[in-house]
Short mmCIF file of C-alpha atoms in Angstrom, two decimals:
data_model
loop_
_atom_site.label_atom_id
_atom_site.label_comp_id
_atom_site.label_asym_id
_atom_site.label_seq_id
_atom_site.Cartn_x
_atom_site.Cartn_y
_atom_site.Cartn_z
CA MET O 11 23.05 -80.55 -30.89
CA SER O 12 22.49 -76.78 -31.05
CA VAL O 13 18.74 -75.75 -31.13
CA HIS O 14 18.22 -72.38 -32.93
CA PRO O 15 15.40 -70.23 -31.86
CA VAL O 16 12.27 -70.03 -33.96
CA VAL O 17 12.00 -66.57 -35.72
CA PRO O 18 8.33 -65.41 -36.57
CA LYS O 19 7.88 -64.51 -40.23
CA PRO O 20 6.61 -60.92 -40.80
CA GLY O 21 2.91 -60.48 -41.21
CA PRO O 22 1.38 -59.60 -44.67
CA GLY O 23 1.14 -55.95 -43.99
CA ALA O 24 4.52 -55.49 -42.66
CA PRO O 25 6.69 -53.11 -44.84
CA LEU O 26 9.75 -54.57 -46.65
CA PRO O 27 13.16 -53.34 -45.62
CA PRO O 28 14.81 -50.86 -47.91
CA PRO O 29 16.98 -52.44 -50.70
CA GLY O 30 20.65 -52.72 -49.93
CA ARG O 31 20.16 -52.37 -46.04
CA PRO O 32 19.79 -55.25 -43.58
CA SER O 33 16.48 -55.19 -41.51
CA SER O 34 16.70 -54.51 -38.05
CA GLY O 35 14.92 -57.91 -37.12
CA THR O 36 16.14 -60.99 -35.63
CA PRO O 37 17.69 -62.88 -38.66
CA SER O 38 20.72 -60.54 -39.06
CA SER O 39 21.61 -60.93 -35.23
CA SER O 40 21.34 -64.72 -35.69
CA ARG O 41 23.73 -64.53 -38.71
CA LYS O 42 26.33 -62.62 -36.41
CA ARG O 43 25.98 -65.06 -33.78
CA GLY O 44 26.58 -67.91 -36.22
CA HIS O 45 29.66 -66.14 -37.49
CA ARG O 46 30.97 -65.87 -34.06
CA ARG O 47 30.32 -69.39 -33.25
CA LEU O 48 32.23 -70.33 -36.56
CA LEU O 49 35.15 -68.07 -35.46
CA ILE O 50 35.16 -69.77 -31.94
CA LEU O 51 35.02 -73.23 -33.41
CA ALA O 52 37.93 -72.56 -35.72
CA LEU O 53 39.90 -71.10 -32.84
CA VAL O 54 39.25 -74.13 -30.90
CA VAL O 55 40.28 -76.45 -33.78
CA VAL O 56 43.63 -74.56 -34.03
CA LEU O 57 44.34 -74.98 -30.35
CA VAL O 58 43.60 -78.46 -30.38
CA ILE O 59 46.12 -78.82 -33.27
CA VAL O 60 48.72 -76.97 -31.52
CA GLY O 61 48.20 -78.80 -28.33
CA THR O 62 48.41 -82.12 -30.11
CA ILE O 63 51.60 -81.23 -31.87
CA THR O 64 53.16 -79.97 -28.58
CA LEU O 65 52.23 -83.13 -26.77
CA ALA O 66 53.72 -85.33 -29.49
CA VAL O 67 56.94 -83.24 -29.39
CA PHE O 68 57.13 -83.76 -25.54
CA ARG O 69 56.32 -87.40 -25.70
CA SER O 70 59.24 -88.01 -28.09
CA VAL O 71 61.72 -86.84 -25.69
CA PRO O 72 62.59 -89.60 -22.97
CA LEU O 73 61.83 -88.56 -19.42
CA THR O 74 64.84 -88.55 -17.29
CA GLY O 75 63.49 -87.06 -14.09
CA SER O 76 63.97 -83.51 -12.87
CA VAL O 77 66.67 -81.47 -14.59
CA VAL O 78 69.37 -80.26 -12.32
CA PRO O 79 71.76 -77.65 -13.60
CA THR O 80 75.15 -78.86 -13.95
CA GLN O 81 78.69 -77.26 -14.37
CA PRO O 82 79.42 -78.18 -17.94
CA ALA O 83 83.18 -78.07 -17.05
CA ILE O 84 82.98 -80.94 -14.49
CA PRO O 85 82.66 -84.43 -15.88
CA ALA O 86 79.93 -86.54 -14.47
CA SER O 87 82.51 -89.38 -13.64
CA PRO O 88 85.85 -87.43 -13.33
CA VAL O 89 88.35 -90.31 -13.39
CA ALA O 90 86.55 -92.15 -16.14
CA ALA O 91 86.40 -89.03 -18.23
CA ALA O 92 89.92 -87.88 -17.75
CA PRO O 93 91.32 -87.22 -21.12
CA PRO O 94 93.99 -89.49 -22.58
CA SER O 95 96.54 -86.56 -22.22
CA LEU O 96 96.58 -87.13 -18.33
CA GLN O 97 98.45 -90.51 -19.04
CA ASP O 98 101.15 -88.59 -20.98
CA THR O 99 101.43 -85.68 -18.43
CA VAL O 100 101.70 -88.04 -15.41
CA GLU O 101 104.15 -90.14 -17.23
CA ASP O 102 106.25 -87.19 -18.06
CA ILE O 103 106.32 -85.97 -14.33
CA LEU O 104 107.24 -89.30 -13.23
CA SER O 105 110.02 -89.69 -15.77
CA GLU O 106 111.60 -86.39 -14.64
CA ALA O 107 111.42 -87.68 -11.04
CA ASP O 108 112.80 -91.13 -11.85
CA GLU O 109 115.23 -91.19 -8.88
CA TYR O 110 112.12 -91.87 -6.77
CA ARG O 111 109.74 -94.93 -6.67
CA ILE O 112 106.27 -93.42 -7.14
CA GLY O 113 102.77 -94.98 -7.15
CA LEU O 114 99.65 -92.97 -8.03
CA ALA O 115 96.04 -93.99 -7.87
CA LEU O 116 92.87 -92.21 -8.68
CA ALA O 117 89.35 -93.37 -7.61
CA ASP O 118 86.11 -91.72 -8.46
CA VAL O 119 83.91 -91.84 -5.36
CA SER O 120 80.72 -91.79 -7.39
CA GLY O 121 81.56 -95.02 -9.35
CA GLY O 122 83.93 -97.90 -9.87
CA ALA O 123 86.27 -96.13 -12.20
CA GLN O 124 90.12 -96.26 -10.99
CA ARG O 125 93.21 -95.63 -12.61
CA THR O 126 96.75 -96.28 -11.53
CA PHE O 127 100.08 -94.91 -12.64
CA GLY O 128 103.57 -95.65 -11.91
CA ASP O 129 104.67 -98.42 -9.52
CA GLY O 130 101.66 -100.49 -8.43
CA ASP O 131 103.49 -102.55 -5.73
CA THR O 132 103.23 -102.09 -1.90
CA PHE O 133 104.79 -99.19 -0.12
CA THR O 134 105.51 -98.69 3.52
CA ALA O 135 102.19 -96.87 4.12
CA ALA O 136 103.45 -94.75 7.16
CA SER O 137 100.75 -92.63 8.77
CA THR O 138 98.39 -92.88 5.85
CA ALA O 139 97.36 -96.36 7.48
CA LYS O 140 95.98 -94.33 10.29
CA ILE O 141 92.75 -93.71 8.40
CA LEU O 142 92.30 -97.56 8.39
CA THR O 143 92.79 -97.80 12.09
CA ALA O 144 90.38 -95.06 12.75
CA ALA O 145 87.64 -96.50 10.56
CA ALA O 146 88.25 -99.91 12.27
CA TYR O 147 87.71 -98.26 15.82
CA TYR O 148 84.72 -96.49 14.75
CA HIS O 149 83.36 -99.67 13.52
CA LEU O 150 83.63 -101.19 16.71
CA VAL O 151 81.77 -98.27 18.34
CA GLU O 152 78.98 -98.58 15.87
CA ASN O 153 78.65 -102.29 16.76
CA GLY O 154 78.62 -101.66 20.48
CA GLN O 155 82.09 -103.18 21.17
CA ALA O 156 83.75 -99.85 21.95
CA SER O 157 82.91 -96.39 23.02
CA LEU O 158 84.37 -92.91 22.11
CA ASP O 159 84.32 -92.37 25.92
CA ASP O 160 86.44 -95.24 26.73
CA ALA O 161 89.59 -94.34 28.72
CA MET O 162 92.65 -94.63 26.52
CA GLY O 163 96.00 -93.59 27.85
CA ASP O 164 95.61 -90.28 29.73
CA TYR O 165 92.67 -89.51 27.67
CA ASP O 166 89.58 -91.07 26.03
CA ALA O 167 89.16 -92.65 22.63
CA ALA O 168 87.65 -89.56 21.10
CA PHE O 169 90.90 -87.53 22.04
CA GLN O 170 93.17 -90.08 20.55
CA LEU O 171 91.34 -90.37 17.28
CA LYS O 172 91.73 -86.75 16.61
CA ALA O 173 95.35 -86.73 17.72
CA MET O 174 96.04 -89.71 15.55
CA VAL O 175 94.67 -88.35 12.41
CA ASN O 176 94.85 -84.53 12.69
CA ASP O 177 98.07 -84.26 14.61
CA SER O 178 99.57 -87.67 13.26
CA ASN O 179 100.24 -88.73 16.76
CA ASN O 180 102.04 -92.14 16.81
CA ASP O 181 101.35 -92.80 20.57
CA SER O 182 97.70 -92.41 19.77
CA TRP O 183 97.79 -94.78 16.94
CA LEU O 184 99.46 -97.65 18.95
CA LEU O 185 96.87 -97.01 21.65
CA LEU O 186 93.97 -97.48 19.05
CA MET O 187 95.57 -100.39 17.31
CA ASP O 188 95.75 -102.20 20.63
CA ALA O 189 92.28 -101.41 21.39
CA VAL O 190 91.08 -102.81 18.06
CA GLY O 191 93.46 -105.81 18.09
CA TYR O 192 95.74 -106.72 15.34
CA PRO O 193 93.70 -109.83 14.01
CA GLU O 194 90.58 -107.68 14.01
CA LEU O 195 92.25 -104.93 12.26
CA ILE O 196 93.48 -107.54 9.40
CA ALA O 197 89.97 -108.88 9.34
CA TYR O 198 88.44 -105.40 9.04
CA ALA O 199 90.73 -104.45 6.13
CA ASP O 200 90.06 -107.80 4.43
CA SER O 201 86.20 -106.85 4.72
CA ILE O 202 87.00 -103.69 2.57
CA GLY O 203 88.89 -105.69 0.05
CA VAL O 204 92.46 -104.65 1.25
CA THR O 205 95.13 -107.05 2.31
CA TYR O 206 96.85 -105.27 5.25
CA ASP O 207 99.07 -106.46 8.30
CA PRO O 208 99.67 -103.84 10.83
CA GLU O 209 103.02 -105.33 11.71
CA GLN O 210 104.22 -104.89 8.33
CA ASN O 211 102.16 -101.76 7.45
CA LEU O 212 102.34 -102.39 3.62
CA LEU O 213 99.60 -100.84 1.38
CA THR O 214 99.53 -100.00 -2.46
CA ALA O 215 98.34 -96.69 -3.68
CA ALA O 216 95.32 -98.26 -5.04
CA ASP O 217 94.59 -99.99 -1.70
CA MET O 218 94.59 -96.52 -0.02
CA ALA O 219 92.58 -95.07 -2.82
CA LEU O 220 89.84 -97.66 -2.23
CA ILE O 221 89.66 -97.07 1.58
CA LEU O 222 89.25 -93.32 1.00
CA LYS O 223 86.50 -93.92 -1.77
CA GLU O 224 84.56 -96.15 0.61
CA LEU O 225 84.86 -93.87 3.58
CA TYR O 226 83.60 -90.74 1.63
CA ALA O 227 80.81 -92.74 0.14
CA GLY O 228 79.56 -93.75 3.40
CA GLU O 229 80.12 -97.40 2.96
CA LEU O 230 82.43 -97.82 6.07
CA LEU O 231 80.94 -95.89 8.66
CA ASP O 232 77.59 -94.00 9.54
CA LYS O 233 76.85 -90.52 8.69
CA ASP O 234 78.07 -88.84 11.94
CA ASN O 235 81.28 -90.88 12.38
CA THR O 236 82.01 -90.44 8.80
CA ALA O 237 81.74 -86.59 9.08
CA GLU O 238 83.90 -86.66 12.32
CA LEU O 239 86.69 -88.60 10.73
CA LEU O 240 86.56 -86.31 7.79
CA SER O 241 86.84 -83.26 9.82
CA TYR O 242 90.05 -84.49 11.40
CA MET O 243 91.41 -84.77 7.89
CA ARG O 244 91.42 -81.00 7.32
CA ASP O 245 93.91 -78.31 8.58
CA THR O 246 96.38 -81.13 9.65
CA ASN O 247 99.95 -80.74 10.94
CA ASN O 248 101.13 -81.08 7.46
CA GLU O 249 99.57 -78.99 4.55
CA ASP O 250 102.56 -79.01 2.30
CA LEU O 251 101.80 -81.76 0.10
CA ILE O 252 98.76 -82.47 -1.88
CA PRO O 253 96.89 -79.22 -0.17
CA ALA O 254 99.84 -77.21 -1.44
CA GLY O 255 99.55 -78.50 -4.94
CA SER O 256 95.69 -78.19 -5.00
CA ARG O 257 94.24 -75.18 -6.58
CA SER O 258 91.97 -72.65 -5.05
CA GLY O 259 88.12 -73.82 -4.77
CA VAL O 260 89.05 -77.44 -4.37
CA ASP O 261 88.06 -78.80 -0.96
CA VAL O 262 90.81 -81.19 0.49
CA HIS O 263 90.67 -83.88 3.17
CA HIS O 264 93.86 -85.79 3.53
CA LYS O 265 96.29 -87.80 5.53
CA TYR O 266 100.07 -87.66 4.69
CA GLY O 267 102.66 -90.13 5.90
CA GLU O 268 106.58 -90.03 6.30
CA VAL O 269 109.00 -92.70 7.44
CA SER O 270 112.65 -93.24 6.38
CA GLY O 271 112.67 -92.52 2.62
CA GLU O 272 108.76 -92.72 2.35
CA LEU O 273 106.82 -89.67 1.78
CA HIS O 274 102.98 -90.00 1.05
CA ASP O 275 99.82 -88.18 0.82
CA ALA O 276 96.32 -89.71 0.49
CA ALA O 277 93.51 -87.19 -0.20
CA LEU O 278 89.93 -86.71 -1.02
CA LEU O 279 89.47 -83.81 -3.52
CA SER O 280 85.95 -82.31 -4.05
CA TYR O 281 85.16 -79.56 -6.59
CA ARG O 282 81.71 -78.43 -7.66
CA GLY O 283 79.96 -81.66 -6.59
CA SER O 284 82.58 -84.13 -7.96
CA THR O 285 84.83 -85.86 -5.65
CA PHE O 286 87.72 -88.38 -6.18
CA ALA O 287 90.53 -89.88 -4.20
CA LEU O 288 94.04 -89.04 -4.94
CA VAL O 289 96.77 -91.16 -3.45
CA ILE O 290 100.45 -90.49 -4.08
CA TYR O 291 103.17 -92.73 -2.62
CA THR O 292 106.83 -91.82 -3.04
CA GLU O 293 110.04 -93.61 -1.77
CA ASN O 294 113.62 -92.29 -1.89
CA PRO O 295 116.16 -95.01 -2.25
CA ASP O 296 118.53 -92.93 -0.26
CA GLY O 297 116.47 -93.58 2.80
CA ALA O 298 115.33 -90.26 3.78
CA PRO O 299 112.64 -88.07 2.29
CA ASP O 300 113.70 -84.88 0.55
CA ASP O 301 112.15 -81.64 -1.00
CA GLY O 302 112.09 -83.37 -4.41
CA GLN O 303 109.41 -85.91 -3.23
CA ALA O 304 107.28 -83.12 -1.87
CA GLN O 305 107.68 -81.25 -5.11
CA VAL O 306 106.62 -84.15 -7.20
CA ILE O 307 103.50 -84.78 -5.09
CA ARG O 308 102.45 -81.15 -5.65
CA ASP O 309 103.13 -81.28 -9.38
CA LEU O 310 101.10 -84.49 -9.88
CA THR O 311 98.37 -82.94 -7.90
CA ARG O 312 98.28 -80.05 -10.30
CA ALA O 313 98.44 -82.19 -13.26
CA VAL O 314 95.66 -84.46 -12.03
CA GLU O 315 93.19 -81.44 -11.19
CA ASP O 316 93.89 -79.86 -14.51
CA ALA O 317 92.78 -82.90 -16.34
CA LEU O 318 89.73 -83.71 -14.14
CA PHE O 319 88.54 -80.41 -13.24
CA PRO O 320 89.32 -78.31 -16.49
CA VAL O 321 88.95 -74.49 -16.21
CA VAL O 322 86.42 -73.09 -18.68
CA PRO O 323 87.00 -69.60 -19.81
CA ALA O 324 84.40 -66.96 -18.88
CA GLY O 325 81.49 -66.83 -21.33
CA LYS O 326 81.74 -70.47 -22.56
#
């Protein structure tokens, strides 16, 4: 409670102040201080009201953690958010290339979304299956059952891994499969959720997309071995398929395969924080791959990227 000072009253002989003019005594100063207190109190009340309203508005918005700037053109889940038109576009391309058997699979590495187009049966996986062999050998290294320094052929295991993936060397592939063991390779594929027999070398496009997805997500290998294997999947000895169809700005890691009439490419495409696996398997019934298969792989790559990573005009 405020205590006001006691003001002495003027004595009997004190002159009265002139009419219409305030006296120069203490009562006038007290009134001024009172007015100031009222103004301050009113200001405080206003500030309290404004603060209460602001807090109420703030609390009405759900808290979702820190706000991270995003690119509006890139869907949070690219594969799941692909427009319905992607189905029509892909089917049009497949229809125009109906002389080939083609299977296409997409897998969003950030979630469980997966879509397949065309032929869902197995293909001879050719050299795309080298990624599975590489992952199986690295898995042995991580479990202490093998080493990158192990002698293998004329070199060590580390050399053979790079030669198998980056240069698609088949001798390196055979050495590494022998080092892993065929039964162990079958069991390792099964642990991923893939049915695979190295003697038959058959995979579906969806199988290969799953392998790439789990590799990139770090579900197969530790961080260092994942990074090393992915590094071998860049600037390979054949950049004429998915990399040639991919547009500027998209980061590509891939492994192509070619045998008899089979021509394939299996890639991880990353763009502005979104990554998805794109696997395109093609088979020419004539028994030899041709330029048409390479072109359809590039056409499908462009169609998929246009759907998943739409380009937004400047200023929007």
